[in-house]
PDB file of C-alpha atoms in Angstrom:
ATOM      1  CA  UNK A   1     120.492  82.099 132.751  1.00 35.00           C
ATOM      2  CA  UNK A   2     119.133  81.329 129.416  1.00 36.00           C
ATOM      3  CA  UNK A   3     117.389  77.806 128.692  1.00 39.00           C
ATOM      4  CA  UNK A   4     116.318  76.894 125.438  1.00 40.00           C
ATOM      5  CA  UNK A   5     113.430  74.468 125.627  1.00 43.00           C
ATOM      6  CA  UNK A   6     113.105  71.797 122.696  1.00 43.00           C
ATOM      7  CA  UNK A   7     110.731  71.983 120.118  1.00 48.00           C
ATOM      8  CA  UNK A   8     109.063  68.398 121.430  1.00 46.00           C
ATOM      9  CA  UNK A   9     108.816  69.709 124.701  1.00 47.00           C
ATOM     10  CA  UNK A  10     107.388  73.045 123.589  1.00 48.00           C
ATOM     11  CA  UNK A  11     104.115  71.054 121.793  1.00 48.00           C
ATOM     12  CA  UNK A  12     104.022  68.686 124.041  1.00 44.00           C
ATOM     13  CA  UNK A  13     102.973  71.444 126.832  1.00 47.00           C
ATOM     14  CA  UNK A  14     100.763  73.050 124.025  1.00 48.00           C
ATOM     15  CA  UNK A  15      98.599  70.461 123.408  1.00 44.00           C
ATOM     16  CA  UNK A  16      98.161  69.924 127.258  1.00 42.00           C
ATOM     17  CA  UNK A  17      97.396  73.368 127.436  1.00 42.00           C
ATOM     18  CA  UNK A  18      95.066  73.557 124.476  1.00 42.00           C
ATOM     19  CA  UNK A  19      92.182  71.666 126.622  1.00 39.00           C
ATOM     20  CA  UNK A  20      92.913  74.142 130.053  1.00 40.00           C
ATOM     21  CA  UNK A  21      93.610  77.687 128.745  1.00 38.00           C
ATOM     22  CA  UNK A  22      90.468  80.144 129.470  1.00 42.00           C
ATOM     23  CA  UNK A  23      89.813  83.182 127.309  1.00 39.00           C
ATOM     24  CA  UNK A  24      90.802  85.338 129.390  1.00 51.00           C
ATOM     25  CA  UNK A  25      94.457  84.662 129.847  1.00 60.00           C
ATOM     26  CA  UNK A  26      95.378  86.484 126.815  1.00 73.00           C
ATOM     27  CA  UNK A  27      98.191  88.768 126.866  1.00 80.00           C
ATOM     28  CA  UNK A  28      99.270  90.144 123.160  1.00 86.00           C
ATOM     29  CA  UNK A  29     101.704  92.495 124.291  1.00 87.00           C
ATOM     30  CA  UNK A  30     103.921  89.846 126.284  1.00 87.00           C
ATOM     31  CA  UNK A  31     103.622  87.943 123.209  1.00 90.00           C
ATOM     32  CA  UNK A  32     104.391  90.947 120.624  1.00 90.00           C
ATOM     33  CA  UNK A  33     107.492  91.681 123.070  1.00 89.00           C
ATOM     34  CA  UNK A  34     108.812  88.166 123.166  1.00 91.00           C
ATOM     35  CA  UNK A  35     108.438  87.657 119.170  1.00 92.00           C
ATOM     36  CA  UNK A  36     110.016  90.908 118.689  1.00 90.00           C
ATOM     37  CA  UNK A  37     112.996  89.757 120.535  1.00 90.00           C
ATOM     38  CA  UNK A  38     116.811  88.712 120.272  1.00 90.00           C
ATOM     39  CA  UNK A  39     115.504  85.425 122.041  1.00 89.00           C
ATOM     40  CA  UNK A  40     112.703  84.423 119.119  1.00 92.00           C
ATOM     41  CA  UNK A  41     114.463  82.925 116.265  1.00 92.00           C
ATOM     42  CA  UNK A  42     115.409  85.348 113.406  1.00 90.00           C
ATOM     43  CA  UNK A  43     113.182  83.918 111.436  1.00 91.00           C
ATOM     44  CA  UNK A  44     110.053  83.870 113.856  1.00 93.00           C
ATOM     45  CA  UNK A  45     106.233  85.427 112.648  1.00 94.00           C
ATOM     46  CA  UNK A  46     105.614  88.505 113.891  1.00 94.00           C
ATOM     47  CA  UNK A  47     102.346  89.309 115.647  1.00 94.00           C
ATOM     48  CA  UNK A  48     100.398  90.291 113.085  1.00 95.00           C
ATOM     49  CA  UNK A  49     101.199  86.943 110.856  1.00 95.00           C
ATOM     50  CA  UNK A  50     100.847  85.049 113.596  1.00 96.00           C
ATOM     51  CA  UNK A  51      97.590  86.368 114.081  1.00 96.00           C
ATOM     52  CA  UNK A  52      96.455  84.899 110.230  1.00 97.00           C
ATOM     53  CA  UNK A  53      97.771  81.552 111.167  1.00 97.00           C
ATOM     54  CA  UNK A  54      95.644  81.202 114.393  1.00 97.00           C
ATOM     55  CA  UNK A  55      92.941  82.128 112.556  1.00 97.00           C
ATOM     56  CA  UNK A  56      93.281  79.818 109.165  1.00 97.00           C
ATOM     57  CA  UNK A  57      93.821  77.098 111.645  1.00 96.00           C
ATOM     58  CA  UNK A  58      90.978  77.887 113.931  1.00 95.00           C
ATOM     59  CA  UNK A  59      88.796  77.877 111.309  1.00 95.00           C
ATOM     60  CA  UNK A  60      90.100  75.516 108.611  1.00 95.00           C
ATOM     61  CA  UNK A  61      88.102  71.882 106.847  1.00 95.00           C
ATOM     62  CA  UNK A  62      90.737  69.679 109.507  1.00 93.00           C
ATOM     63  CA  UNK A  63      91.561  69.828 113.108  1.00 92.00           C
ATOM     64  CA  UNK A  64      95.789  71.082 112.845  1.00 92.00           C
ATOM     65  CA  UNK A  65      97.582  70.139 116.300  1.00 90.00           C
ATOM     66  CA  UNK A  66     100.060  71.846 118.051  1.00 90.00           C
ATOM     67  CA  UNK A  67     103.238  69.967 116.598  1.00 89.00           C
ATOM     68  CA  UNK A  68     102.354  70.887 113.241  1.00 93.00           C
ATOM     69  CA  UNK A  69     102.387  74.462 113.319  1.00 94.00           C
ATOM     70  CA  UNK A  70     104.204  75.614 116.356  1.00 93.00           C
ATOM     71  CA  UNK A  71     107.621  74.861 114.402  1.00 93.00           C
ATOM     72  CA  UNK A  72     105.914  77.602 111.945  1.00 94.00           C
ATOM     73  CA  UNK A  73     105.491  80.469 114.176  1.00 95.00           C
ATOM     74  CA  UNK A  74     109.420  79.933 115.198  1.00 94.00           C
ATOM     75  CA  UNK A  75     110.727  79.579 111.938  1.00 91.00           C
ATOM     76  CA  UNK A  76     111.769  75.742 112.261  1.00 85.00           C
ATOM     77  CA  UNK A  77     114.343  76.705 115.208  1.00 89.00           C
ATOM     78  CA  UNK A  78     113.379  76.562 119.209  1.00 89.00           C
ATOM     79  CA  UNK A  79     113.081  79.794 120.719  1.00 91.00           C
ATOM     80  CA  UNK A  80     114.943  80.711 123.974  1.00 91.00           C
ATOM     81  CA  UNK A  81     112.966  81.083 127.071  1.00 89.00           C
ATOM     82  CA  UNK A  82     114.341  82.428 130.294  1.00 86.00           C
ATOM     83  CA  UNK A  83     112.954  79.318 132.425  1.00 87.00           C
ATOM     84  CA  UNK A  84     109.544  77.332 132.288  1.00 89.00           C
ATOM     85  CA  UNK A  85     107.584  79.574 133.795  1.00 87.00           C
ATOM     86  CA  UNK A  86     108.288  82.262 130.323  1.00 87.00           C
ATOM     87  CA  UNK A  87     107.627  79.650 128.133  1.00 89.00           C
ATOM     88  CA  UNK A  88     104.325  78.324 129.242  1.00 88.00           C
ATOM     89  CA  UNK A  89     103.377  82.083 129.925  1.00 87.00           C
ATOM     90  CA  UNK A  90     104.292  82.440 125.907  1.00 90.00           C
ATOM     91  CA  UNK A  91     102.486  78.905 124.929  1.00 89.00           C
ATOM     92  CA  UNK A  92      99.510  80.159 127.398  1.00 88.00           C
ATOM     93  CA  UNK A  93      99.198  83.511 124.858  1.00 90.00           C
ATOM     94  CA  UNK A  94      99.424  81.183 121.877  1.00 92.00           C
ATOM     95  CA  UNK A  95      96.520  78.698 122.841  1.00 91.00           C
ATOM     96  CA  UNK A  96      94.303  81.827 124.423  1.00 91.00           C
ATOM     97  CA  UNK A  97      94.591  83.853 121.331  1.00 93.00           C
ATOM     98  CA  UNK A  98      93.421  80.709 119.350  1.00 93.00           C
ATOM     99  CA  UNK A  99      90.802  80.036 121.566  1.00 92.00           C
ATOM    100  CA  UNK A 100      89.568  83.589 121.558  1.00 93.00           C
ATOM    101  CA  UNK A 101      89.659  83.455 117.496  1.00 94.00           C
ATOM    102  CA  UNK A 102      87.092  80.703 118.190  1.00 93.00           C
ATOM    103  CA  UNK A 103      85.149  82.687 120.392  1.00 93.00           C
ATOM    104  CA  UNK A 104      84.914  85.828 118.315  1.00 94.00           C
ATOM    105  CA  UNK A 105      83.812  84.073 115.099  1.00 94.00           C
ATOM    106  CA  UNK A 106      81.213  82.038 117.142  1.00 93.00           C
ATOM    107  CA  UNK A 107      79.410  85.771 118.206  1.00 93.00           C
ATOM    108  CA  UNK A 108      80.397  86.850 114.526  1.00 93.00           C
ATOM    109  CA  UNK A 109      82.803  89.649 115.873  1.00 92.00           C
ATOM    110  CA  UNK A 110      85.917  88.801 114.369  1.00 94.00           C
ATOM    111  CA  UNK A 111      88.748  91.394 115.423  1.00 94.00           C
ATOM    112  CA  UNK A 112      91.934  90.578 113.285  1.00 95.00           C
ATOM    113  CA  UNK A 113      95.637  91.737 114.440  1.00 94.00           C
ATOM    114  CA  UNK A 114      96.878  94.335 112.205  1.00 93.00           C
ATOM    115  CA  UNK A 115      99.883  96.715 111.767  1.00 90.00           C
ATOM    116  CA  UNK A 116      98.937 100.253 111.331  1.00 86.00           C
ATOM    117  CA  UNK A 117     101.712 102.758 110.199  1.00 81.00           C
ATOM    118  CA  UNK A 118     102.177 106.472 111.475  1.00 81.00           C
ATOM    119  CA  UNK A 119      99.433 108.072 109.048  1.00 82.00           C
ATOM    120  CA  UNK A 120      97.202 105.221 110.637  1.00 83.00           C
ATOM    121  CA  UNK A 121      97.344 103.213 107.491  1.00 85.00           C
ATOM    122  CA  UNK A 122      95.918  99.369 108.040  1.00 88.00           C
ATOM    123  CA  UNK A 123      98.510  96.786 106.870  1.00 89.00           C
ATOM    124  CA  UNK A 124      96.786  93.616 106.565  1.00 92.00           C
ATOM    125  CA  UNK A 125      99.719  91.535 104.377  1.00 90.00           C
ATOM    126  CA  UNK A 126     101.260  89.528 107.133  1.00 92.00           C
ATOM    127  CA  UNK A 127      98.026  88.694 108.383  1.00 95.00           C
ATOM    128  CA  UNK A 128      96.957  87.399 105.581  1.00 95.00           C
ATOM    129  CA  UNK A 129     100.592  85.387 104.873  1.00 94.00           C
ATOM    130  CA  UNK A 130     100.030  84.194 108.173  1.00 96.00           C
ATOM    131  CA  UNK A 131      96.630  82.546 107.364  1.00 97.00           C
ATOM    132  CA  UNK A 132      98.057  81.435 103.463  1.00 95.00           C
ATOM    133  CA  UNK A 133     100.305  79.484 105.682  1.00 96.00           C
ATOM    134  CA  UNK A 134      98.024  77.710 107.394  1.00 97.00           C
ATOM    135  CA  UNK A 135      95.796  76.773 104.217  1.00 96.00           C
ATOM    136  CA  UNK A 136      99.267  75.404 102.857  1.00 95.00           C
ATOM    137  CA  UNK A 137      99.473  72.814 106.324  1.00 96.00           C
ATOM    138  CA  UNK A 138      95.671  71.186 104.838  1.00 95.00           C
ATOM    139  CA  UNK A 139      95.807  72.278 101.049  1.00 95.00           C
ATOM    140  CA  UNK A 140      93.720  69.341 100.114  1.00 95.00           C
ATOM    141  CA  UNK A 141      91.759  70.348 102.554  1.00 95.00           C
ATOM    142  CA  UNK A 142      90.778  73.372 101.338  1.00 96.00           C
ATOM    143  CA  UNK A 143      90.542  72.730  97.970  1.00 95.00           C
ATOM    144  CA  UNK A 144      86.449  72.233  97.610  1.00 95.00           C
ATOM    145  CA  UNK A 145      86.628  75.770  98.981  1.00 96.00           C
ATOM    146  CA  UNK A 146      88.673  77.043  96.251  1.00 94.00           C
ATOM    147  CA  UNK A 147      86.897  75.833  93.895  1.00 94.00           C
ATOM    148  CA  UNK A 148      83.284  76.934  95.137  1.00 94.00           C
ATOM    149  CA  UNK A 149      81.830  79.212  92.655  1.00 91.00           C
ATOM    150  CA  UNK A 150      79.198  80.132  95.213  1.00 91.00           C
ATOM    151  CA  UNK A 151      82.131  80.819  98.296  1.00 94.00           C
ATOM    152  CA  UNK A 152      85.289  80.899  96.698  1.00 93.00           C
ATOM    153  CA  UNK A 153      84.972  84.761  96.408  1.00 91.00           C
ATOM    154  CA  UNK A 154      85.432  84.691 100.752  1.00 94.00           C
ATOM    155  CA  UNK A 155      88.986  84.174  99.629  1.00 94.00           C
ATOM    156  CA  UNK A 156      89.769  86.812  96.884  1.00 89.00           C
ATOM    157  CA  UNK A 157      90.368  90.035  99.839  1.00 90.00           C
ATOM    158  CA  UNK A 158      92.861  87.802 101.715  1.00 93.00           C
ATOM    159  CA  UNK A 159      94.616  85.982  98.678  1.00 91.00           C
ATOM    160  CA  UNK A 160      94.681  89.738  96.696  1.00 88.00           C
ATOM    161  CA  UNK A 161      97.308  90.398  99.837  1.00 88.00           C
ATOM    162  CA  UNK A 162      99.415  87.234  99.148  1.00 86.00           C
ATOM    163  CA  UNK A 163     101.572  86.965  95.980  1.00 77.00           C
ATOM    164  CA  UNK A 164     103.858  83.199  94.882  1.00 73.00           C
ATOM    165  CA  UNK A 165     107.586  82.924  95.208  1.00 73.00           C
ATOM    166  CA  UNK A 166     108.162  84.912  91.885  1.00 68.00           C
ATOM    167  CA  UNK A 167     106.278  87.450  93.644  1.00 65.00           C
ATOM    168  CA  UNK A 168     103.308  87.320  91.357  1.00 64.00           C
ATOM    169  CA  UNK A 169      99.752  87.971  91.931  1.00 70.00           C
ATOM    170  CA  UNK A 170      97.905  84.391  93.346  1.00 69.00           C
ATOM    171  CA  UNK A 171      94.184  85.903  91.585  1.00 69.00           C
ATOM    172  CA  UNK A 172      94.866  86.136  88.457  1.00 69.00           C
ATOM    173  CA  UNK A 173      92.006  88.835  88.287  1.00 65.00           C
ATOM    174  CA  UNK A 174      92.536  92.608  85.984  1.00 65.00           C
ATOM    175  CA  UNK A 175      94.590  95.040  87.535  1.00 67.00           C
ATOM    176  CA  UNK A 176      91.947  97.770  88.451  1.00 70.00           C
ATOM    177  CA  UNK A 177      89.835  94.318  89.759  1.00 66.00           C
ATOM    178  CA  UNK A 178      92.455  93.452  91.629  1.00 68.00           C
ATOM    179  CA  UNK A 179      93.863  96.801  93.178  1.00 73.00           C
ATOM    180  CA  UNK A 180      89.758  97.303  94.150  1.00 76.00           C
ATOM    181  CA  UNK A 181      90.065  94.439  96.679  1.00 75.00           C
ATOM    182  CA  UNK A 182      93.346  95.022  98.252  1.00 77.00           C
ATOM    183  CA  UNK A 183      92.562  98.610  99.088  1.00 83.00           C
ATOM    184  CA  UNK A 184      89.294  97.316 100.640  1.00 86.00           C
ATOM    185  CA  UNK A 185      90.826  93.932 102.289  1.00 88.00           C
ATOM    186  CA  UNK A 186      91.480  94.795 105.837  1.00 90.00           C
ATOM    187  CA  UNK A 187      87.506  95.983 105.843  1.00 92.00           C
ATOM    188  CA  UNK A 188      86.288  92.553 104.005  1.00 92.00           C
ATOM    189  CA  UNK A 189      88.674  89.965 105.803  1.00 94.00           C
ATOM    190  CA  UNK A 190      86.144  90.053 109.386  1.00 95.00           C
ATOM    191  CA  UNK A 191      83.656  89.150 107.947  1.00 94.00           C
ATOM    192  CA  UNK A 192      84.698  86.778 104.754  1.00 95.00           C
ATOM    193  CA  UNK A 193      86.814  84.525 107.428  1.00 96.00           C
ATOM    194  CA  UNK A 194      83.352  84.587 109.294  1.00 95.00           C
ATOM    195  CA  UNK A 195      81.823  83.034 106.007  1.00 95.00           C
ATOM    196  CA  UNK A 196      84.570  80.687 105.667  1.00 96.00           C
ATOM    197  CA  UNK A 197      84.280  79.406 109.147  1.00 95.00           C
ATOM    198  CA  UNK A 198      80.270  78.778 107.988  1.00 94.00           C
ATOM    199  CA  UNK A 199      81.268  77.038 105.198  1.00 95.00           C
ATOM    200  CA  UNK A 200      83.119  74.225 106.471  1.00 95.00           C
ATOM    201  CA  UNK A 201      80.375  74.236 109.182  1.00 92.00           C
ATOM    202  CA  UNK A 202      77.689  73.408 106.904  1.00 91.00           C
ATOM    203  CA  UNK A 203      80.387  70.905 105.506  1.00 86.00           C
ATOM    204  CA  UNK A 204      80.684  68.497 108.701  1.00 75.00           C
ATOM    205  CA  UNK A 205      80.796  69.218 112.305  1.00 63.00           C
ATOM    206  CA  UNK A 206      82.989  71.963 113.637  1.00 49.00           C
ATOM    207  CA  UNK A 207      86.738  71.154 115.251  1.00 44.00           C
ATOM    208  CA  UNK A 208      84.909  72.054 118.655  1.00 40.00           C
ATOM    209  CA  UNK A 209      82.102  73.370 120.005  1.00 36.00           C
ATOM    210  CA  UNK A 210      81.514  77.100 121.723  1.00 35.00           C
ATOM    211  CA  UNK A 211      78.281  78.469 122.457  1.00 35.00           C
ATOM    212  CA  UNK A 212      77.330  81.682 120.194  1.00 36.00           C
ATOM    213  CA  UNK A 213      76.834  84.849 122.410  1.00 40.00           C
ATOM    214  CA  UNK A 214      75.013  87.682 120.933  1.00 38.00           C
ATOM    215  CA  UNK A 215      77.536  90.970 120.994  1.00 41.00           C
ATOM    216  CA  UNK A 216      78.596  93.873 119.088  1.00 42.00           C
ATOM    217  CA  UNK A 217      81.062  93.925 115.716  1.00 43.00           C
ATOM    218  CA  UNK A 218      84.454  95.142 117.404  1.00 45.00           C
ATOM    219  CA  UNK A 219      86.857  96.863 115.226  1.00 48.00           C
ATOM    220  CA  UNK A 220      89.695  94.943 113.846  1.00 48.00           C
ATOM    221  CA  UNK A 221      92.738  95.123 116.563  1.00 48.00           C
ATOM    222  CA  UNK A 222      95.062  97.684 115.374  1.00 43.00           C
ATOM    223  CA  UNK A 223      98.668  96.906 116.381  1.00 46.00           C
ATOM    224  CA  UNK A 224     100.989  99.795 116.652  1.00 41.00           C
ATOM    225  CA  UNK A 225     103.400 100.796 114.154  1.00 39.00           C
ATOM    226  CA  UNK A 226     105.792  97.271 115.338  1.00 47.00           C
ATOM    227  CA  UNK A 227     107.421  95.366 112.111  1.00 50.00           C
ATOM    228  CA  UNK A 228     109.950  93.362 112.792  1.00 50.00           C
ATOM    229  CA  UNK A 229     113.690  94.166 112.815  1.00 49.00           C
ATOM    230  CA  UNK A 230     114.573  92.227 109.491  1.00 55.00           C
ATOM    231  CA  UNK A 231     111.370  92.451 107.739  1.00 56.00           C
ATOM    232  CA  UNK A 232     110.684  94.116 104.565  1.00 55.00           C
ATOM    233  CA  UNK A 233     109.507  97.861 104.991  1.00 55.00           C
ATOM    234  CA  UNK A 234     106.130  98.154 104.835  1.00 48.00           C
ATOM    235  CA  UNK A 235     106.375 101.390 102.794  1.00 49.00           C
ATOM    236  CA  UNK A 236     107.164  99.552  99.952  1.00 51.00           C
ATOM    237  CA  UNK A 237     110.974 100.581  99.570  1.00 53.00           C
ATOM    238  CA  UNK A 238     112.385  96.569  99.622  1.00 56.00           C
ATOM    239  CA  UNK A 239     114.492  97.328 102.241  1.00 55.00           C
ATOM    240  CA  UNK A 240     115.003  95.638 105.702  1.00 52.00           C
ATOM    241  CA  UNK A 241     112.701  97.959 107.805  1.00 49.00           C
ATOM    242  CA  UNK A 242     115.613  98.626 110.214  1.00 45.00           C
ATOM    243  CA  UNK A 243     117.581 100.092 106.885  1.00 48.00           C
ATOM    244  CA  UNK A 244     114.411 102.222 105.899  1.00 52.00           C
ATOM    245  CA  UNK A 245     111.311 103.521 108.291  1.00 48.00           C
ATOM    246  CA  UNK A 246     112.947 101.822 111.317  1.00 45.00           C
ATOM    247  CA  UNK A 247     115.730 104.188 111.413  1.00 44.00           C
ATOM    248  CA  UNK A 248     112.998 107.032 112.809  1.00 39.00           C
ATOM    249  CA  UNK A 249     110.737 105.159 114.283  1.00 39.00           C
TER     250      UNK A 249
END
């Protein structure tokens, strides 16, 4: 039988979990499943978006808490869990993968979720929505950031993916400029959210504390080809990608 568990309830557990949750409880593809389900709101992130909003609040000028931007990863509506044990499994994901954001930018190996398509393609764009969204939760926040001629640049690969609500470019920078840093985004985001997360270091102490550990640069995480049912094709076409590349996939 089908339970849907209020949003209060839903943060409430997340915030208790937030202090308990190791790193290695992390299980994406539970989490990919579940968000790509009938039983996460219509309007839920995907993965990959998801992903950008861990990150921007992992990282960001003020500590964000659980009740603020849990109601963004659903949409605004609850999601439907088949009993307790499903949705602290889910919530367990959520608060790892945050954690392990933490972890990875403290041994300067950040490995960002993103979609790939068949030709192996890297599709950053909902990642970096994802982590737009979070800036938006603490905009006055980030503003000293923004305006940094020094460190404003760490911004430019993940804004050049982002566009406003007339669909226009956020930059404001020449075309050939501009088209420069979105084909070379996905390579630049590691290690410009790395210099972000230095900047508001050197700014004030740090949200909370993990000891650095000396380790190799992964590879960003590449996600298979998995867009969501009613998002736009990531071919470009404007259509719903279950009208376009989702009708072969």
């Amino acid at each position: 039988m089908m339970v849907v568990v209020p949003n209060r309830e839903v943060t409430m557990r997340a915030q208790a979990l937030a202090h308990e949750i190791t790193i290695d409880r992390v299980d994406l593809e539970a989490l990919d499943k579940f968000l790509r389900s009938d039983r996460s709101p219509p309007n839920s992130m995907m993965l990959s978006e998801l992903d950008g909003l861990l990150t921007g609040i992992a990282i960001g000028p003020e500590l964000i808490r659980p009740s603020e931007w849990l109601p963004l990863i659903w949409g605004g509506k609850a999601p439907e869990f088949a009993g307790l044990d499903e949705a602290n499994a889910i919530l367990v994901s959520l608060m790892a993968r945050y954690n392990e954001i933490l972890r990875e930018i403290a041994d300067d190996a950040l490995a960002p979720i993103f979609w790939t398509d068949r030709n192996d393609t890297v599709i950053a764009m909902d990642w970096a929505e994802g982590f737009l969204q979070a800036i938006k939760l603490r905009a006055d926040a980030w503003e000293p950031l923004f305006t940094s001629k020094r460190d404003g640049k760490l911004l430019f690969p993940i804004l050049s993916l982002c566009c406003d609500k007339n669909g226009a470019s956020l930059l404001g920078l020449p075309p050939e400029a501009e088209d420069r840093i979105v084909e070379q985004a996905p390579e630049f985001i590691p290690n410009c959210v790395i210099g972000i997360a230095a900047y508001w270091r050197r700014k004030g102490p740090r949200q909370i504390a993990i000891s650095p550990k000396h380790g190799s640069r992964p590879e960003p995480s590449r996600v298979t080809f998995k867009v969501g049912r009613n998002d736009p094709c990531p071919c470009g076409s404007g259509r719903k990608f279950k009208r376009c590349c989702g009708q072969t996939a």
